[in-house]
Coordinates of C-alpha atoms and ligand atoms in Angstrom, one line a residue:
M1 CA 271.7 219.1 26.1
S2 CA 269.9 216.2 27.5
P3 CA 267.1 217.0 30.0
S4 CA 268.6 215.1 33.0
P5 CA 272.2 213.5 33.0
D6 CA 272.5 211.0 34.8
L7 CA 276.4 211.2 35.9
A8 CA 276.3 208.4 38.3
A9 CA 274.8 206.0 35.7
A10 CA 277.4 207.0 33.3
V11 CA 280.4 206.4 35.9
E12 CA 278.9 202.9 36.9
H13 CA 279.4 201.7 33.4
A14 CA 282.7 203.4 33.5
L15 CA 283.7 200.8 36.2
R16 CA 283.5 198.1 33.5
A17 CA 286.7 199.3 32.1
P18 CA 289.6 196.8 31.9
S19 CA 292.5 197.2 34.4
V20 CA 295.7 195.6 35.2
H21 CA 295.2 192.2 37.4
N22 CA 291.6 194.2 37.6
T23 CA 293.2 196.8 40.5
Q24 CA 290.4 199.4 39.7
P25 CA 292.9 202.2 40.5
W26 CA 290.3 205.1 40.1
R27 CA 288.3 207.7 42.2
W28 CA 285.6 209.5 40.8
R29 CA 284.0 212.8 42.0
I30 CA 280.7 213.5 40.7
L31 CA 279.8 217.3 40.5
P32 CA 276.4 218.9 39.2
S33 CA 277.6 218.9 35.6
A34 CA 281.1 217.2 35.9
V35 CA 282.9 214.2 36.6
E36 CA 286.4 214.2 37.8
L37 CA 288.6 210.9 37.6
H38 CA 291.7 210.6 40.0
A39 CA 294.3 207.8 40.3
D40 CA 294.2 205.8 43.4
W41 CA 297.9 205.5 43.9
T42 CA 297.3 202.9 46.7
R43 CA 296.5 200.3 44.0
H44 CA 299.4 200.6 42.3
L45 CA 301.2 197.5 41.5
A46 CA 304.7 198.6 42.5
W47 CA 306.5 195.5 41.3
T48 CA 304.6 194.6 38.1
D49 CA 304.3 198.3 36.9
P50 CA 307.1 200.3 38.2
D51 CA 306.6 203.1 35.5
R52 CA 302.8 203.2 36.6
R53 CA 302.2 202.9 33.0
D54 CA 299.6 200.2 33.5
L55 CA 297.7 202.3 36.3
L56 CA 297.5 205.4 34.0
I57 CA 296.4 203.2 30.8
S58 CA 293.7 201.5 32.9
C59 CA 292.5 204.9 34.1
G60 CA 292.5 205.9 30.6
A61 CA 290.3 203.0 29.6
A62 CA 288.0 204.0 32.6
L63 CA 288.0 207.7 31.2
H64 CA 287.2 206.4 27.8
H65 CA 284.2 203.9 29.1
L66 CA 283.0 207.1 30.8
R67 CA 283.2 209.3 27.6
V68 CA 281.2 206.5 25.7
A69 CA 278.3 206.2 28.5
L70 CA 277.8 210.0 28.7
A71 CA 277.6 209.7 24.7
A72 CA 275.1 206.9 25.0
Q73 CA 272.8 209.5 27.1
D74 CA 273.3 211.8 24.0
L75 CA 275.6 214.2 26.0
A76 CA 278.3 216.1 24.5
V77 CA 281.7 216.7 26.6
R78 CA 284.8 218.6 27.0
V79 CA 287.9 216.7 28.5
A80 CA 290.9 218.4 30.6
R81 CA 293.6 215.9 31.0
L82 CA 295.6 216.5 34.0
P83 CA 294.0 219.8 34.7
D84 CA 296.2 220.7 38.0
P85 CA 299.8 220.5 37.7
D86 CA 300.2 220.5 41.1
R87 CA 298.0 217.4 42.0
N88 CA 299.3 214.5 39.6
G89 CA 296.4 212.3 40.7
H90 CA 293.9 214.3 39.1
L91 CA 293.8 212.4 35.8
A92 CA 290.7 214.4 34.1
S93 CA 287.9 216.6 34.3
V94 CA 285.1 215.6 32.0
S95 CA 282.1 218.5 31.8
I96 CA 278.9 218.5 29.9
E97 CA 278.5 220.9 27.2
P98 CA 275.9 222.1 25.1
G99 CA 275.4 220.1 21.9
G100 CA 274.8 216.4 20.5
A101 CA 276.9 213.6 21.7
D102 CA 279.8 212.0 19.6
P103 CA 278.1 209.4 17.5
I104 CA 281.2 206.8 17.3
D105 CA 281.7 207.0 21.1
A106 CA 277.8 206.5 21.6
A107 CA 278.1 203.4 18.8
L108 CA 280.5 201.8 21.3
F109 CA 278.1 201.6 24.1
A110 CA 276.6 198.3 23.7
A111 CA 279.9 196.6 23.5
V112 CA 281.0 198.0 27.4
H113 CA 279.2 195.2 29.1
R114 CA 279.9 192.7 26.2
R115 CA 283.8 192.9 26.4
R116 CA 285.7 190.4 28.5
T117 CA 289.4 189.8 28.7
D118 CA 289.6 186.2 26.8
R119 CA 292.9 184.5 28.1
R120 CA 291.5 181.1 26.0
R121 CA 293.0 179.7 22.6
M122 CA 291.1 181.8 20.0
S123 CA 290.2 180.6 16.5
H124 CA 292.5 179.7 13.3
R125 CA 290.3 181.8 11.4
Q126 CA 292.2 184.7 10.4
V127 CA 291.3 188.5 11.3
P128 CA 290.2 190.1 8.1
A129 CA 292.5 193.2 7.2
A130 CA 289.4 195.5 7.3
A131 CA 288.4 194.5 10.9
L132 CA 292.1 195.3 12.2
R133 CA 291.9 198.8 9.9
T134 CA 288.8 199.6 11.6
I135 CA 290.0 198.8 15.3
A136 CA 293.2 201.1 14.6
E137 CA 291.2 203.9 13.4
H138 CA 289.5 203.9 16.5
A139 CA 292.6 203.8 18.4
D140 CA 293.9 206.7 15.9
R141 CA 290.9 209.2 17.0
E142 CA 292.7 208.8 20.5
H143 CA 295.8 209.8 19.5
A144 CA 297.6 206.4 19.4
T145 CA 298.8 204.1 16.9
L146 CA 297.7 200.5 16.7
H147 CA 300.6 198.4 14.8
P148 CA 299.5 195.0 13.7
V149 CA 302.8 192.7 13.9
T150 CA 301.8 190.3 11.2
D151 CA 305.5 189.4 9.7
P152 CA 306.1 186.0 11.0
A153 CA 309.6 186.9 11.7
L154 CA 308.8 190.1 13.7
R155 CA 305.8 188.2 15.3
E156 CA 308.3 186.0 16.9
R157 CA 310.8 188.8 18.0
L158 CA 307.7 190.0 19.6
G159 CA 306.7 186.7 21.2
A160 CA 310.6 186.6 22.3
A161 CA 310.1 189.8 24.1
V162 CA 307.3 188.8 25.7
T163 CA 308.9 185.5 26.9
E164 CA 312.0 187.5 28.1
A165 CA 309.8 189.8 30.3
A166 CA 308.1 186.9 31.5
R167 CA 311.4 185.8 32.6
T168 CA 312.7 188.8 34.2
Q169 CA 309.5 188.9 36.2
A170 CA 310.1 185.5 37.6
H171 CA 313.2 186.5 39.2
A172 CA 311.5 189.7 40.9
P173 CA 310.1 188.4 44.3
G174 CA 307.5 191.3 44.5
Y175 CA 306.0 190.4 41.1
A176 CA 304.9 186.9 42.2
S177 CA 303.5 188.2 45.4
E178 CA 301.5 190.9 43.5
L179 CA 300.0 188.2 41.3
Q180 CA 299.2 185.9 44.5
I181 CA 297.5 188.8 46.2
W182 CA 295.5 189.9 43.1
T183 CA 294.3 186.6 42.0
Q184 CA 293.1 185.5 45.7
R185 CA 291.1 188.1 46.8
Y186 CA 289.6 188.2 50.2
A187 CA 285.7 187.4 49.9
G188 CA 283.8 190.7 49.2
A189 CA 286.9 192.6 47.6
R190 CA 285.2 192.7 44.0
D191 CA 288.5 193.4 42.5
G192 CA 291.1 191.0 41.4
I193 CA 291.2 188.1 38.7
P194 CA 289.5 185.2 39.4
A195 CA 290.2 181.5 38.6
A196 CA 287.3 181.3 36.5
N197 CA 288.8 183.9 34.2
V198 CA 292.0 182.0 33.5
A199 CA 292.4 179.0 31.2
A200 CA 295.5 176.8 31.5
P201 CA 297.8 176.7 28.5
P202 CA 296.2 174.7 25.9
P203 CA 297.4 170.8 25.8
G204 CA 299.8 170.5 22.5
L205 CA 300.9 174.2 22.3
V206 CA 303.4 174.6 19.6
G207 CA 305.6 177.4 20.6
A208 CA 305.7 179.9 23.3
S209 CA 302.3 181.6 24.8
P210 CA 302.3 185.4 24.6
L211 CA 300.2 185.3 27.5
R212 CA 300.7 186.0 31.0
R213 CA 300.7 182.9 33.3
F214 CA 298.7 183.2 36.8
P215 CA 298.8 180.6 39.7
R216 CA 295.3 179.5 39.3
S217 CA 292.9 178.7 36.4
G218 CA 289.3 177.3 36.4
L219 CA 288.2 178.3 32.5
D220 CA 287.9 175.7 30.0
Q221 CA 289.8 175.9 26.6
P222 CA 287.5 175.2 24.0
H223 CA 288.1 172.3 21.9
T224 CA 289.7 173.3 18.7
P225 CA 292.4 171.4 16.7
T226 CA 296.0 171.9 18.0
G227 CA 297.7 174.5 15.4
T228 CA 301.5 175.0 14.3
G229 CA 302.4 177.7 16.5
P230 CA 303.4 180.5 17.1
A231 CA 300.6 180.5 19.6
D232 CA 298.4 177.8 17.8
D233 CA 295.6 180.1 16.5
A234 CA 295.1 183.0 14.2
A235 CA 295.2 185.8 17.1
E236 CA 296.9 188.8 16.2
L237 CA 299.1 190.8 18.2
L238 CA 298.8 194.5 17.8
V239 CA 301.4 197.0 19.6
L240 CA 299.8 200.1 20.7
T241 CA 302.2 203.2 20.8
T242 CA 301.9 206.8 21.5
P243 CA 304.5 209.5 20.1
H244 CA 305.7 210.7 23.6
D245 CA 305.8 208.9 27.1
E246 CA 304.7 211.5 29.5
P247 CA 301.8 210.6 31.8
I248 CA 299.1 212.3 29.3
D249 CA 300.5 210.2 26.7
R250 CA 299.8 206.8 28.8
L251 CA 296.5 208.3 29.8
R252 CA 295.5 208.4 26.3
A253 CA 296.9 205.2 25.3
G254 CA 294.2 203.8 27.9
E255 CA 291.4 206.0 26.0
A256 CA 292.8 204.2 22.9
T257 CA 292.7 200.8 24.3
S258 CA 289.5 201.1 25.4
A259 CA 288.4 202.2 22.2
A260 CA 290.1 199.6 20.2
L261 CA 289.0 196.8 22.5
L262 CA 285.4 197.8 22.4
A263 CA 285.5 198.3 18.6
A264 CA 287.0 194.7 18.3
T265 CA 283.9 193.5 20.5
R266 CA 281.8 195.3 18.2
L267 CA 283.0 193.0 15.3
G268 CA 282.3 189.9 17.3
L269 CA 286.2 189.4 18.0
A270 CA 287.6 188.4 21.1
T271 CA 290.6 190.4 23.0
T272 CA 293.2 190.2 25.5
P273 CA 295.4 193.0 26.9
L274 CA 299.0 191.9 27.2
S275 CA 301.1 194.6 29.4
Q276 CA 304.5 192.2 30.4
A277 CA 306.6 193.4 27.7
T278 CA 305.6 196.9 28.2
E279 CA 306.1 196.7 31.9
I280 CA 310.2 196.0 31.5
A281 CA 312.3 198.8 30.3
T282 CA 314.4 196.5 28.0
T283 CA 311.8 194.6 26.1
R284 CA 309.8 197.8 25.7
N285 CA 313.0 199.2 23.8
D286 CA 313.5 196.0 22.0
I287 CA 310.0 195.9 20.8
R288 CA 310.6 199.7 19.9
S289 CA 313.7 199.3 17.8
H290 CA 313.9 195.6 16.7
V291 CA 309.9 194.9 16.2
L292 CA 308.6 198.1 15.2
G293 CA 311.9 200.1 14.1
I294 CA 310.0 203.6 15.2
L295 CA 310.7 206.4 17.6
A296 CA 307.0 206.1 18.8
H297 CA 306.7 204.8 22.3
P298 CA 305.3 201.1 22.8
Q299 CA 302.5 201.3 25.8
L300 CA 300.4 197.8 25.4
I301 CA 300.0 194.7 23.3
L302 CA 296.4 193.6 22.2
R303 CA 295.7 190.3 21.2
V304 CA 292.5 189.9 18.9
G305 CA 291.2 187.2 17.2
W306 CA 287.9 185.3 16.7
P307 CA 286.8 183.4 19.6
A308 CA 287.0 179.6 18.8
S309 CA 283.9 178.1 18.0
H310 CA 282.0 176.5 20.6
A311 CA 283.8 178.6 23.1
G312 CA 281.7 179.3 26.1
E313 CA 280.5 182.5 27.7
I314 CA 283.5 184.0 30.0
P315 CA 281.6 185.4 33.2
A316 CA 282.2 189.3 34.0
T317 CA 284.7 189.9 36.6
D318 CA 283.5 191.7 39.6
R319 CA 283.7 195.6 40.4
R320 CA 283.6 197.5 43.5
D321 CA 280.4 199.4 44.3
L322 CA 279.9 203.0 43.0
R323 CA 280.1 204.2 46.5
S324 CA 283.3 202.8 47.4
V325 CA 285.2 204.5 44.5
L326 CA 283.3 207.9 45.1
L327 CA 285.2 211.1 46.4
P328 CA 283.0 213.7 48.4
G329 CA 281.3 216.0 45.8
Ligands
FMN401 C1 296.9 198.0 31.3 C2 296.4 196.7 31.4 C3 297.1 195.5 31.2 C4 296.7 194.3 31.5 N1 297.7 193.3 31.1 C5 297.3 192.3 31.1 C6 297.9 190.9 31.0 O1 299.2 191.3 30.9 N2 297.7 189.8 31.0 C7 296.2 189.4 31.0 O2 295.9 188.4 30.9 N3 295.1 190.4 31.1 C8 295.7 191.8 31.4 N4 294.8 192.7 31.4 C9 293.5 192.5 31.7 C10 293.0 192.5 33.0 O3 293.5 191.6 33.9 C11 291.6 192.4 32.9 O4 291.2 193.7 32.1 C12 290.8 192.6 34.3 O5 291.0 191.4 34.7 C13 289.2 192.7 34.5 O6 288.8 191.8 33.4 P1 287.8 192.3 31.9 O7 288.6 192.6 31.1 O8 287.5 190.6 31.5 O9 286.6 192.9 32.6 C14 295.4 194.2 31.3 C15 294.4 195.2 31.6 C16 295.0 196.4 31.3 C17 294.3 197.4 31.4

């Protein structure tokens, strides 16, 4: 065991995890040789995420980030998921064990601070099949499956499901208010999605974009030639599924999301999690039956592509202080 595990430092790294609308819906308790992860239900987006799927995926991503940060300290861990049947908000307990770290988790650490959600047009360069396989293997280790949707007809169907979900959400008054609240946070909130991380749709876009529309944008699109659709770049859409759809599956889907995003970042790829089509039951079922044709449960879509050449750096989004997300020890 490492002589002095720094659990607080590991939790600080875990705070870099992606979360829906950057809500950071988590709380942490640091004990002498364990860390507990709890859901913060007060940060649940009731209209956008009626199933609490996104919230649990976000917490699962933070759980995986924590595992990665502990592995980088050469610590072995044991994870108990949903350890208390009477408290559904206690999502995981991670305890330090004797032995060496998981080398695959440790190798992802460098990507934790480099990863960004990239909502810009990506490159026209194809993502190699080998890279998609590597990313899928990382999801596999977390008991989830990533399905690249490369067949043009199925890709079009997937795009149609996203468009349909966006149309449904446009008619839900609470959806728009949640989007307003989380894209225009009060000074010092250190959460939400700033305009600096959102790009307006590129001019001359052919076909419907799978990206969520946000009210404000302040990020430049790279100067790349206009393509021929469906999304005007060669970004791939990958659907993440789990065998069942219980809270533990959603938590695991979040761990797999983190693993896949960090693996892609490590390969130099840009990524965008996309959840609109999995937030709505009808479009989620449509993806399950008519895009994938399987019994597993879609949890999230990941957009993965090469960044366009000359695309600038994307600023890191804020996170709340460690102090404000800690529960008493
Ligand atoms: C479960 C989940 C769902 C998300 N859904 C979307 C989405 O539909 N569209 C989008 O642009 N970003 C989406 N994101 C990305 C978050 O907005 C992003 O992680 C957050 O703003 C923090 O920014 P960062 O990823 O650059 O650190 C999602 C992230 C998670 C974990």
